[in-house]
């Protein structure tokens, strides 16, 4: 049976006659309350992550967490003498066509074919963006 | 006792109430629904071998009316060549595969063979060997377009690339870029005057096409690789006669294909508020001057998608305009089938004329070296002739 706060007080009064009994019951109910609050909070976080996964251009729950952490998808084109930002879809299009993709220490993924050519560097959110849009850009 | 009761009264608000349990139940149900929506995969697409197609591999002829409408639409699609999807793409009768970088010539040949080996109608095999983008750079280098300083050097480059592409089993490359400037990669265009760009482009095209490789002049009508916001594709531009000169000259030189861009254009050529390759007027005007293949750029790029509220609307526009080949690099068979089904529905509704689809399929077959026939009795069924 579920007792609401309003109905609970008379039950307590009739059932528990000593301070020790009442204090024990408080602790027990406090634990249940904390557990419920914890479960509900976790479920709310999970709901937000799942909604982010479904609605944002990410490819995994990790990607959703990254996206929620406000990391924008980024891509940089590195040539012999310059590094410059590139529009994401062009980046995904060309990055997918490269021979090799490596994950760097900072979590970025760099895709390239031979030496002295272009390297396409995407951050984790960028890699998720590509994947979500059907471009395979991963190690 | 009284003290304890006071504490209980204070804590009363902390006791779990019906609404707490109700919230838990609702959240559990919402999460279950979201998990289902996020991770449920529809059953894998199973398309059986297209036994309905009447063709003769030895004479390279195919009977157009033996293809279903869906198969004809599939022939107009070039998708990305993921090897593990070869059989599904073969069964869907997808028209072409685009091959990305491989480590060696042998790897390229094996990859292409995996697609062509059991294909009913061979795929049109394409590459992006353009300007300074080189999928062969693991074992072969070529000069960037901006470093090609003479017409003869342009021919030599086209000749060398054509020889390599043909030897590896390619049919087409999406090159040359004849936009007058490339401020993004800074190496994909010839970076020359309109006349000199046209001369170099024609020499390069000659070099490629002498090896039977389809060259693609792009991105019609120009001004595509001009950077405004590097984070976004360019969405609109004003083109002038200068921009058109290389396209007019390459068309005169019988370039095999032209790729219109996703840019909304005004000026000498207009796309009437739509991306160039989705503009029926612009593509129809191009078609009136050019009888080769018209190949769209990859249609999932931001520059195109941002103009449409739904993918269905975009698909319809791309096929309503008389483009021949549509680049769609998501090779997931579910996505491909979605595209094909949408376009087929538009044809059946009468929004897109089937004759216009047939005309493109004929051009594509001819580009593959195949002949389209209309009389069933002249054909040999695949099963009968055991090819």
Short mmCIF file of C-alpha atoms in Angstrom, two decimals:
data_model
loop_
_atom_site.label_atom_id
_atom_site.label_comp_id
_atom_site.label_asym_id
_atom_site.label_seq_id
_atom_site.Cartn_x
_atom_site.Cartn_y
_atom_site.Cartn_z
CA UNK A 1 0.00 0.00 0.00
CA UNK A 2 1.28 3.50 -0.83
CA UNK A 3 0.95 6.07 1.93
CA UNK A 4 0.87 9.71 1.02
CA UNK A 5 2.17 12.40 3.34
CA UNK A 6 -1.36 13.50 4.19
CA UNK A 7 -2.58 10.09 5.20
CA UNK A 8 0.61 8.97 6.85
CA UNK A 9 0.52 10.92 10.10
CA UNK A 10 -2.47 9.16 11.83
CA UNK A 11 -0.99 5.79 10.92
CA UNK A 12 2.30 6.71 12.52
CA UNK A 13 0.56 8.00 15.61
CA UNK A 14 -1.40 4.77 16.06
CA UNK A 15 1.34 2.37 15.16
CA UNK A 16 4.47 3.77 16.82
CA UNK A 17 4.37 4.58 20.45
CA UNK A 18 7.96 5.40 21.30
CA UNK A 19 10.41 7.97 20.03
CA UNK A 20 12.79 5.18 19.04
CA UNK A 21 10.15 3.51 16.94
CA UNK A 22 9.20 6.77 15.26
CA UNK A 23 12.82 7.76 14.62
CA UNK A 24 13.50 4.33 13.06
CA UNK A 25 10.53 4.67 10.82
CA UNK A 26 11.62 8.15 9.75
CA UNK A 27 15.01 6.78 8.77
CA UNK A 28 13.38 3.98 6.79
CA UNK A 29 10.99 6.32 4.99
CA UNK A 30 13.78 8.85 4.42
CA UNK A 31 15.76 6.09 2.71
CA UNK A 32 12.81 5.20 0.48
CA UNK A 33 12.34 8.87 -0.37
CA UNK A 34 16.01 9.33 -1.19
CA UNK A 35 15.91 6.23 -3.36
CA UNK A 36 12.83 7.43 -5.23
CA UNK A 37 14.38 10.86 -5.76
CA UNK A 38 17.60 9.24 -6.99
CA UNK A 39 15.74 6.95 -9.40
CA UNK A 40 13.61 9.79 -10.73
CA UNK A 41 16.62 12.06 -11.18
CA UNK A 42 18.49 9.33 -13.05
CA UNK A 43 15.48 8.69 -15.25
CA UNK A 44 15.19 12.41 -16.04
CA UNK A 45 18.88 12.52 -17.03
CA UNK A 46 18.44 9.40 -19.15
CA UNK A 47 15.38 10.96 -20.82
CA UNK A 48 17.39 14.08 -21.68
CA UNK A 49 20.25 11.98 -23.09
CA UNK A 50 17.92 9.83 -25.15
CA UNK A 51 16.13 12.89 -26.50
CA UNK A 52 19.50 14.44 -27.37
CA UNK A 53 20.54 11.22 -29.08
CA UNK A 54 17.37 11.18 -31.13
CA UNK A 55 17.19 14.86 -31.98
CA UNK A 56 20.80 16.00 -32.29
CA UNK A 57 23.28 14.93 -34.97
CA UNK A 58 25.13 12.50 -32.72
CA UNK A 59 25.74 8.83 -33.07
CA UNK A 60 25.96 7.50 -29.54
CA UNK A 61 24.87 8.20 -25.99
CA UNK A 62 28.45 9.33 -25.40
CA UNK A 63 28.02 11.63 -28.38
CA UNK A 64 24.81 12.94 -26.84
CA UNK A 65 26.67 13.66 -23.60
CA UNK A 66 29.34 15.46 -25.56
CA UNK A 67 26.73 17.43 -27.47
CA UNK A 68 24.96 18.38 -24.25
CA UNK A 69 28.28 19.47 -22.86
CA UNK A 70 28.04 22.10 -25.62
CA UNK A 71 30.82 20.72 -27.80
CA UNK A 72 30.05 21.74 -31.35
CA UNK A 73 31.06 19.53 -34.27
CA UNK A 74 34.22 20.93 -35.81
CA UNK A 75 36.39 20.04 -38.74
CA UNK A 76 39.74 21.39 -39.84
CA UNK A 77 41.48 20.89 -43.11
CA UNK A 78 45.23 20.63 -42.70
CA UNK A 79 47.38 21.09 -45.76
CA UNK A 80 51.12 21.45 -46.02
CA UNK A 81 51.19 25.00 -44.83
CA UNK A 82 47.81 25.83 -43.37
CA UNK A 83 45.01 24.73 -41.12
CA UNK A 84 41.53 26.04 -41.73
CA UNK A 85 37.98 25.25 -40.69
CA UNK A 86 35.82 23.36 -43.15
CA UNK A 87 32.03 22.99 -43.41
CA UNK A 88 31.03 19.77 -41.68
CA UNK A 89 29.32 18.01 -44.57
CA UNK A 90 32.16 18.68 -47.00
CA UNK A 91 34.50 17.49 -44.30
CA UNK A 92 32.56 14.25 -43.70
CA UNK A 93 32.35 13.68 -47.46
CA UNK A 94 36.10 13.91 -47.97
CA UNK A 95 37.18 12.44 -44.62
CA UNK A 96 35.26 9.26 -45.40
CA UNK A 97 37.22 8.85 -48.60
CA UNK A 98 40.62 8.85 -46.90
CA UNK A 99 42.67 5.72 -46.42
CA UNK A 100 43.30 5.97 -42.67
CA UNK A 101 41.74 7.64 -39.66
CA UNK A 102 43.66 7.92 -36.36
CA UNK A 103 42.39 8.98 -32.96
CA UNK A 104 44.64 11.61 -31.43
CA UNK A 105 45.39 12.01 -27.73
CA UNK A 106 42.90 14.88 -27.45
CA UNK A 107 40.12 12.69 -28.85
CA UNK A 108 40.14 14.29 -32.31
CA UNK A 109 40.11 12.01 -35.32
CA UNK A 110 42.41 12.76 -38.24
CA UNK A 111 41.82 11.17 -41.62
CA UNK A 112 44.36 11.20 -44.43
CA UNK A 113 45.67 9.16 -47.34
CA UNK A 114 49.26 9.84 -48.21
CA UNK A 115 51.98 12.15 -47.08
CA UNK A 116 51.96 15.77 -48.24
CA UNK A 117 48.23 15.71 -48.86
CA UNK A 118 45.20 16.97 -47.00
CA UNK A 119 44.34 15.79 -43.52
CA UNK A 120 40.80 16.16 -42.24
CA UNK A 121 40.62 16.57 -38.46
CA UNK A 122 37.27 16.24 -36.70
CA UNK A 123 36.56 16.52 -32.99
CA UNK A 124 34.52 13.82 -31.21
CA UNK A 125 31.29 15.72 -31.81
CA UNK A 126 32.29 16.08 -35.46
CA UNK A 127 32.91 12.35 -35.82
CA UNK A 128 29.48 11.69 -34.33
CA UNK A 129 27.98 14.22 -36.72
CA UNK A 130 29.52 12.45 -39.72
CA UNK A 131 28.43 9.04 -38.48
CA UNK A 132 24.89 10.23 -37.81
CA UNK A 133 24.74 11.58 -41.37
CA UNK A 134 25.79 8.28 -42.89
CA UNK A 135 29.48 9.07 -43.46
CA UNK A 136 31.83 6.52 -41.94
CA UNK A 137 34.58 8.54 -40.25
CA UNK A 138 36.24 6.47 -37.53
CA UNK A 139 39.43 4.66 -36.72
CA UNK B 1 7.56 11.19 22.49
CA UNK B 2 6.39 14.70 21.68
CA UNK B 3 9.83 15.56 20.32
CA UNK B 4 9.72 12.55 18.01
CA UNK B 5 6.28 13.45 16.73
CA UNK B 6 7.49 16.98 15.97
CA UNK B 7 10.34 15.57 13.95
CA UNK B 8 7.95 13.33 12.04
CA UNK B 9 5.72 16.28 11.30
CA UNK B 10 8.71 18.24 9.99
CA UNK B 11 9.77 15.31 7.86
CA UNK B 12 6.26 14.68 6.65
CA UNK B 13 6.89 16.52 3.40
CA UNK B 14 9.84 14.22 2.69
CA UNK B 15 7.74 11.09 2.67
CA UNK B 16 7.19 9.53 -0.73
CA UNK B 17 3.83 10.50 -2.12
CA UNK B 18 1.72 9.12 -4.91
CA UNK B 19 3.08 11.72 -7.28
CA UNK B 20 6.64 10.50 -6.70
CA UNK B 21 5.67 6.94 -7.64
CA UNK B 22 3.60 8.22 -10.53
CA UNK B 23 6.55 10.25 -11.81
CA UNK B 24 8.76 7.16 -11.60
CA UNK B 25 6.22 5.15 -13.58
CA UNK B 26 5.85 7.86 -16.24
CA UNK B 27 9.63 8.29 -16.58
CA UNK B 28 10.10 4.54 -16.92
CA UNK B 29 7.52 4.43 -19.70
CA UNK B 30 8.99 7.48 -21.49
CA UNK B 31 12.48 6.02 -21.30
CA UNK B 32 11.29 2.64 -22.56
CA UNK B 33 9.70 4.38 -25.55
CA UNK B 34 12.80 6.49 -26.21
CA UNK B 35 15.12 3.48 -25.97
CA UNK B 36 12.91 1.67 -28.46
CA UNK B 37 12.91 4.66 -30.82
CA UNK B 38 16.66 5.16 -30.49
CA UNK B 39 17.91 1.63 -30.80
CA UNK B 40 15.27 -0.42 -32.56
CA UNK B 41 16.61 -1.42 -35.94
CA UNK B 42 14.11 -2.38 -38.55
CA UNK B 43 14.84 -5.76 -40.08
CA UNK B 44 17.81 -5.70 -42.46
CA UNK B 45 16.85 -5.04 -46.04
CA UNK B 46 16.77 -8.23 -47.99
CA UNK B 47 16.55 -7.74 -51.69
CA UNK B 48 16.89 -10.83 -53.80
CA UNK B 49 18.89 -11.07 -57.00
CA UNK B 50 17.16 -9.13 -59.78
CA UNK B 51 16.18 -12.08 -61.97
CA UNK B 52 13.62 -10.00 -63.87
CA UNK B 53 16.29 -8.08 -65.77
CA UNK B 54 16.61 -9.16 -69.38
CA UNK B 55 20.12 -8.56 -70.60
CA UNK B 56 23.02 -10.04 -72.48
CA UNK B 57 26.37 -9.54 -70.81
CA UNK B 58 28.38 -10.62 -73.84
CA UNK B 59 26.78 -8.08 -76.16
CA UNK B 60 26.30 -5.61 -73.30
CA UNK B 61 22.67 -5.00 -74.04
CA UNK B 62 19.76 -4.59 -71.66
CA UNK B 63 16.05 -4.41 -72.22
CA UNK B 64 14.86 -1.25 -70.51
CA UNK B 65 11.26 -2.32 -70.00
CA UNK B 66 12.37 -5.43 -68.12
CA UNK B 67 13.57 -3.19 -65.28
CA UNK B 68 11.05 -2.19 -62.64
CA UNK B 69 10.58 1.53 -61.99
CA UNK B 70 12.49 1.12 -58.73
CA UNK B 71 15.40 -0.54 -60.53
CA UNK B 72 15.55 2.25 -63.10
CA UNK B 73 15.66 4.84 -60.31
CA UNK B 74 18.36 2.77 -58.57
CA UNK B 75 20.43 2.93 -61.76
CA UNK B 76 20.48 6.71 -61.37
CA UNK B 77 22.14 6.56 -57.95
CA UNK B 78 25.86 6.52 -57.22
CA UNK B 79 26.56 5.55 -53.63
CA UNK B 80 29.67 5.05 -51.54
CA UNK B 81 31.38 1.72 -52.12
CA UNK B 82 31.43 -0.02 -48.77
CA UNK B 83 32.65 -3.51 -49.65
CA UNK B 84 30.47 -5.32 -47.09
CA UNK B 85 27.38 -3.94 -48.83
CA UNK B 86 28.35 -5.10 -52.33
CA UNK B 87 25.71 -7.82 -52.57
CA UNK B 88 22.90 -5.57 -51.34
CA UNK B 89 23.88 -2.82 -53.77
CA UNK B 90 24.05 -5.39 -56.59
CA UNK B 91 20.60 -6.70 -55.74
CA UNK B 92 19.13 -3.20 -55.53
CA UNK B 93 20.64 -2.58 -58.99
CA UNK B 94 22.34 0.62 -57.83
CA UNK B 95 23.92 2.37 -60.81
CA UNK B 96 27.33 3.32 -59.48
CA UNK B 97 29.76 3.06 -56.61
CA UNK B 98 32.26 5.67 -55.52
CA UNK B 99 35.54 4.25 -54.28
CA UNK B 100 37.60 5.97 -51.61
CA UNK B 101 41.33 5.72 -50.97
CA UNK B 102 43.03 2.34 -50.80
CA UNK B 103 46.58 1.44 -49.89
CA UNK B 104 47.70 -0.07 -53.20
CA UNK B 105 46.64 -0.66 -56.80
CA UNK B 106 45.87 -4.27 -55.87
CA UNK B 107 43.55 -3.14 -53.09
CA UNK B 108 41.71 -0.90 -55.56
CA UNK B 109 41.35 -3.73 -58.05
CA UNK B 110 40.09 -6.14 -55.39
CA UNK B 111 37.63 -3.58 -54.09
CA UNK B 112 36.24 -2.82 -57.55
CA UNK B 113 36.13 -6.50 -58.44
CA UNK B 114 34.08 -7.23 -55.32
CA UNK B 115 31.39 -4.96 -56.72
CA UNK B 116 31.59 -5.92 -60.38
CA UNK B 117 32.06 -9.70 -59.96
CA UNK B 118 28.39 -10.66 -59.55
CA UNK B 119 26.72 -7.48 -60.73
CA UNK B 120 23.82 -7.99 -63.14
CA UNK B 121 24.53 -4.65 -64.79
CA UNK B 122 28.06 -3.38 -64.04
CA UNK B 123 28.39 -0.45 -61.64
CA UNK B 124 29.69 2.84 -62.92
CA UNK B 125 32.83 3.06 -60.77
CA UNK B 126 33.76 6.62 -59.82
CA UNK B 127 36.56 8.48 -58.06
CA UNK B 128 37.29 11.98 -56.80
CA UNK B 129 40.68 12.57 -58.38
CA UNK B 130 40.29 16.29 -58.57
CA UNK B 131 42.73 19.13 -58.45
CA UNK B 132 44.69 18.25 -55.36
CA UNK B 133 42.44 15.55 -53.94
CA UNK B 134 44.05 12.25 -54.69
CA UNK B 135 42.72 8.91 -53.41
CA UNK B 136 45.82 7.24 -54.89
CA UNK B 137 48.31 9.32 -52.92
CA UNK B 138 49.42 6.30 -50.88
CA UNK B 139 51.28 5.10 -53.97
CA UNK B 140 51.01 7.75 -56.71
CA UNK B 141 51.25 11.52 -56.72
CA UNK B 142 49.95 14.02 -59.25
CA UNK B 143 50.42 17.77 -59.53
CA UNK B 144 47.74 19.95 -57.94
CA UNK B 145 45.72 21.87 -60.53
CA UNK B 146 46.93 25.21 -59.26
CA UNK B 147 50.51 24.08 -60.02
CA UNK B 148 49.76 23.03 -63.60
CA UNK B 149 51.30 25.88 -65.56
CA UNK B 150 50.73 24.86 -69.18
CA UNK B 151 48.16 23.27 -71.44
CA UNK B 152 50.59 20.46 -72.21
CA UNK B 153 51.12 19.75 -68.50
CA UNK B 154 47.34 19.59 -68.08
CA UNK B 155 47.14 17.03 -70.88
CA UNK B 156 49.97 14.97 -69.38
CA UNK B 157 48.21 14.94 -66.01
CA UNK B 158 44.90 13.88 -67.56
CA UNK B 159 46.67 11.21 -69.60
CA UNK B 160 48.50 9.77 -66.59
CA UNK B 161 45.39 9.81 -64.43
CA UNK B 162 43.26 8.32 -67.19
CA UNK B 163 45.72 5.49 -67.67
CA UNK B 164 45.76 4.72 -63.94
CA UNK B 165 41.99 4.95 -63.55
CA UNK B 166 41.37 2.65 -66.51
CA UNK B 167 43.99 0.13 -65.34
CA UNK B 168 42.38 -0.06 -61.89
CA UNK B 169 38.85 -0.50 -63.24
CA UNK B 170 37.36 2.98 -62.84
CA UNK B 171 34.89 4.46 -65.29
CA UNK B 172 34.66 8.08 -64.19
CA UNK B 173 36.28 10.80 -62.14
CA UNK B 174 34.57 13.89 -60.81
CA UNK B 175 37.16 16.19 -62.32
CA UNK B 176 38.19 18.70 -63.54
CA UNK B 177 37.08 21.51 -61.25
CA UNK B 178 36.60 24.44 -63.63
CA UNK B 179 35.43 26.96 -61.05
CA UNK B 180 37.78 29.88 -61.58
CA UNK B 181 38.87 30.05 -57.93
CA UNK B 182 39.15 27.76 -54.95
CA UNK B 183 39.55 29.76 -51.78
CA UNK B 184 38.79 26.77 -49.54
CA UNK B 185 41.29 24.02 -50.48
CA UNK B 186 43.28 26.53 -52.54
CA UNK B 187 44.50 23.87 -54.94
CA UNK B 188 41.50 22.30 -56.68
CA UNK B 189 41.10 24.78 -59.52
CA UNK B 190 43.52 25.99 -62.19
CA UNK B 191 43.42 29.54 -60.74
CA UNK B 192 43.75 31.10 -64.16
CA UNK B 193 41.83 33.34 -66.56
CA UNK B 194 38.56 31.91 -67.93
CA UNK B 195 40.13 31.21 -71.35
CA UNK B 196 43.26 29.61 -69.95
CA UNK B 197 41.22 27.58 -67.44
CA UNK B 198 39.11 26.32 -70.33
CA UNK B 199 42.20 25.41 -72.40
CA UNK B 200 43.85 23.55 -69.54
CA UNK B 201 40.58 21.84 -68.62
CA UNK B 202 40.04 20.69 -72.20
CA UNK B 203 43.58 19.34 -72.46
CA UNK B 204 43.13 17.52 -69.15
CA UNK B 205 39.74 16.15 -70.29
CA UNK B 206 41.30 14.93 -73.56
CA UNK B 207 43.96 13.09 -71.58
CA UNK B 208 41.36 11.38 -69.41
CA UNK B 209 38.81 10.61 -72.10
CA UNK B 210 41.38 9.13 -74.48
CA UNK B 211 41.55 6.29 -71.94
CA UNK B 212 37.77 5.94 -71.92
CA UNK B 213 37.41 7.66 -68.57
CA UNK B 214 34.39 9.92 -68.07
CA UNK B 215 35.56 13.41 -67.15
CA UNK B 216 33.24 15.70 -65.18
CA UNK B 217 33.46 19.48 -65.46
CA UNK B 218 32.30 21.01 -62.20
CA UNK B 219 30.68 22.78 -60.40
CA UNK B 220 28.24 24.37 -62.87
CA UNK B 221 27.73 27.31 -63.18
CA UNK B 222 30.80 28.23 -61.08
CA UNK B 223 31.65 30.18 -57.91
CA UNK B 224 31.20 27.07 -55.76
CA UNK B 225 34.51 26.99 -53.93
CA UNK B 226 34.36 30.54 -52.70
CA UNK B 227 34.52 30.75 -48.95
CA UNK B 228 32.21 33.05 -47.01
CA UNK B 229 31.68 31.29 -43.72
CA UNK B 230 34.09 28.37 -43.53
CA UNK B 231 31.71 26.53 -41.24
CA UNK B 232 28.92 26.57 -43.78
CA UNK B 233 28.55 25.66 -47.39
CA UNK B 234 28.16 28.63 -49.67
CA UNK B 235 24.45 29.02 -50.31
CA UNK B 236 24.18 31.67 -53.00
CA UNK B 237 26.32 33.41 -55.62
CA UNK B 238 26.07 35.70 -58.61
CA UNK B 239 27.62 34.14 -61.68
CA UNK B 240 28.87 36.06 -64.67
CA UNK B 241 29.80 35.19 -68.23
CA UNK B 242 33.42 34.75 -67.04
CA UNK B 243 32.35 31.85 -64.81
CA UNK B 244 30.55 30.14 -67.67
CA UNK B 245 33.40 30.24 -70.21
CA UNK B 246 35.13 27.02 -69.00
CA UNK B 247 31.80 25.16 -69.00
CA UNK B 248 30.87 26.32 -72.49
CA UNK B 249 34.32 25.39 -73.80
CA UNK B 250 34.41 21.96 -72.15
CA UNK B 251 30.93 21.22 -73.51
CA UNK B 252 32.19 22.15 -76.98
CA UNK B 253 35.07 19.76 -76.38
CA UNK B 254 32.61 16.93 -75.64
CA UNK B 255 33.26 16.55 -71.95
CA UNK B 256 31.34 13.44 -70.89
CA UNK B 257 29.71 14.85 -67.76
CA UNK B 258 28.89 18.08 -65.95
CA UNK B 259 28.25 18.43 -62.23
CA UNK B 260 25.96 21.25 -61.15
CA UNK B 261 26.49 22.66 -57.67
CA UNK B 262 24.22 23.08 -54.64
CA UNK B 263 24.55 26.86 -54.83
CA UNK B 264 21.56 29.13 -55.52
CA UNK B 265 22.69 31.24 -58.45
CA UNK B 266 21.73 34.55 -59.93
CA UNK B 267 23.20 36.58 -62.74
CA UNK B 268 23.96 35.16 -66.17
CA UNK B 269 22.46 31.84 -65.12
CA UNK B 270 19.61 31.68 -62.61
CA UNK B 271 18.35 28.85 -60.45
CA UNK B 272 15.18 30.68 -59.33
CA UNK B 273 15.71 30.35 -55.61
CA UNK B 274 16.63 26.69 -55.62
CA UNK B 275 20.04 25.06 -55.46
CA UNK B 276 21.38 24.77 -59.00
CA UNK B 277 21.14 20.97 -59.21
CA UNK B 278 17.58 21.01 -57.83
CA UNK B 279 16.37 23.73 -60.20
CA UNK B 280 14.31 22.26 -62.97
CA UNK B 281 14.74 25.41 -65.06
CA UNK B 282 18.50 25.57 -64.69
CA UNK B 283 19.09 21.88 -65.35
CA UNK B 284 16.66 21.90 -68.27
CA UNK B 285 18.54 24.86 -69.73
CA UNK B 286 21.83 23.01 -69.26
CA UNK B 287 20.30 19.91 -70.83
CA UNK B 288 19.32 21.92 -73.90
CA UNK B 289 23.01 22.67 -74.54
CA UNK B 290 24.53 19.41 -73.35
CA UNK B 291 23.72 15.81 -74.17
CA UNK B 292 26.18 14.13 -71.80
CA UNK B 293 25.67 13.01 -68.22
CA UNK B 294 24.49 15.54 -65.66
CA UNK B 295 25.74 14.39 -62.26
CA UNK B 296 24.64 16.07 -59.03
CA UNK B 297 27.02 16.76 -56.19
CA UNK B 298 26.51 14.66 -53.05
CA UNK B 299 22.94 15.44 -52.06
CA UNK B 300 23.28 15.22 -48.28
CA UNK B 301 25.61 18.19 -48.06
CA UNK B 302 24.41 21.07 -45.87
CA UNK B 303 24.44 23.45 -48.80
CA UNK B 304 21.57 21.50 -50.30
CA UNK B 305 19.72 20.13 -47.28
CA UNK B 306 19.29 23.47 -45.58
CA UNK B 307 16.92 24.50 -48.35
CA UNK B 308 14.45 21.74 -47.65
CA UNK B 309 12.12 21.01 -44.77
CA UNK B 310 11.89 17.34 -45.66
CA UNK B 311 14.16 14.89 -47.42
CA UNK B 312 11.23 13.77 -49.57
CA UNK B 313 10.91 17.27 -51.05
CA UNK B 314 14.62 17.32 -51.80
CA UNK B 315 14.55 13.87 -53.42
CA UNK B 316 11.66 14.87 -55.63
CA UNK B 317 13.36 18.06 -56.80
CA UNK B 318 16.61 16.27 -57.58
CA UNK B 319 14.83 13.74 -59.76
CA UNK B 320 12.33 16.17 -61.23
CA UNK B 321 15.20 18.25 -62.61
CA UNK B 322 16.66 16.30 -65.53
CA UNK B 323 19.80 15.17 -63.66
CA UNK B 324 21.06 11.76 -64.75
CA UNK B 325 23.14 10.58 -61.81
CA UNK B 326 22.45 11.46 -58.20
CA UNK B 327 25.33 11.16 -55.75
CA UNK B 328 24.02 9.76 -52.48
CA UNK B 329 26.87 8.45 -50.38
CA UNK B 330 24.93 6.82 -47.57
CA UNK B 331 25.10 3.21 -48.75
CA UNK B 332 22.77 1.93 -46.02
CA UNK B 333 20.25 -0.10 -48.05
CA UNK B 334 17.40 1.18 -45.87
CA UNK B 335 18.23 4.78 -46.78
CA UNK B 336 18.67 3.89 -50.43
CA UNK B 337 15.33 2.12 -50.50
CA UNK B 338 13.70 5.10 -48.84
CA UNK B 339 15.07 7.37 -51.56
CA UNK B 340 14.02 4.99 -54.33
CA UNK B 341 10.53 4.49 -52.88
CA UNK B 342 9.96 8.23 -52.52
CA UNK B 343 10.94 8.92 -56.12
CA UNK B 344 8.95 5.94 -57.43
CA UNK B 345 5.86 7.27 -55.63
CA UNK B 346 6.39 10.67 -57.26
CA UNK B 347 6.60 8.99 -60.68
CA UNK B 348 3.42 7.01 -60.04
CA UNK B 349 1.66 10.19 -58.90
CA UNK B 350 2.70 11.84 -62.17
CA UNK B 351 4.94 14.46 -60.49
CA UNK B 352 7.97 13.05 -62.30
CA UNK B 353 7.64 11.71 -65.84
CA UNK B 354 8.79 8.12 -66.30
CA UNK B 355 10.07 9.04 -69.77
CA UNK B 356 12.50 11.43 -68.11
CA UNK B 357 13.77 8.57 -65.87
CA UNK B 358 14.09 6.32 -68.95
CA UNK B 359 16.10 8.96 -70.82
CA UNK B 360 18.58 9.18 -67.94
CA UNK B 361 18.88 5.41 -67.62
CA UNK B 362 19.65 5.20 -71.35
CA UNK B 363 22.42 7.78 -70.98
CA UNK B 364 23.83 5.94 -67.96
CA UNK B 365 23.81 2.59 -69.78
CA UNK B 366 25.56 4.18 -72.74
CA UNK B 367 28.15 5.64 -70.37
CA UNK B 368 28.76 2.11 -69.13
CA UNK B 369 29.22 0.95 -72.71
CA UNK B 370 25.87 -0.83 -72.74
CA UNK B 371 23.08 -0.54 -75.28
CA UNK B 372 19.44 -0.23 -74.30
CA UNK B 373 16.99 -2.24 -76.33
CA UNK B 374 13.23 -2.26 -76.29
CA UNK B 375 12.25 -5.54 -77.90
CA UNK B 376 12.04 -8.50 -75.58
CA UNK B 377 12.66 -11.11 -78.32
CA UNK B 378 16.10 -9.71 -79.08
CA UNK B 379 17.25 -10.36 -75.56
CA UNK B 380 18.51 -13.39 -73.79
CA UNK B 381 17.47 -13.85 -70.23
CA UNK B 382 20.31 -13.98 -67.78
CA UNK B 383 19.24 -17.39 -66.51
CA UNK B 384 18.96 -18.78 -70.01
CA UNK B 385 22.36 -17.69 -71.18
CA UNK B 386 24.03 -18.43 -67.88
CA UNK B 387 25.98 -15.27 -67.54
#
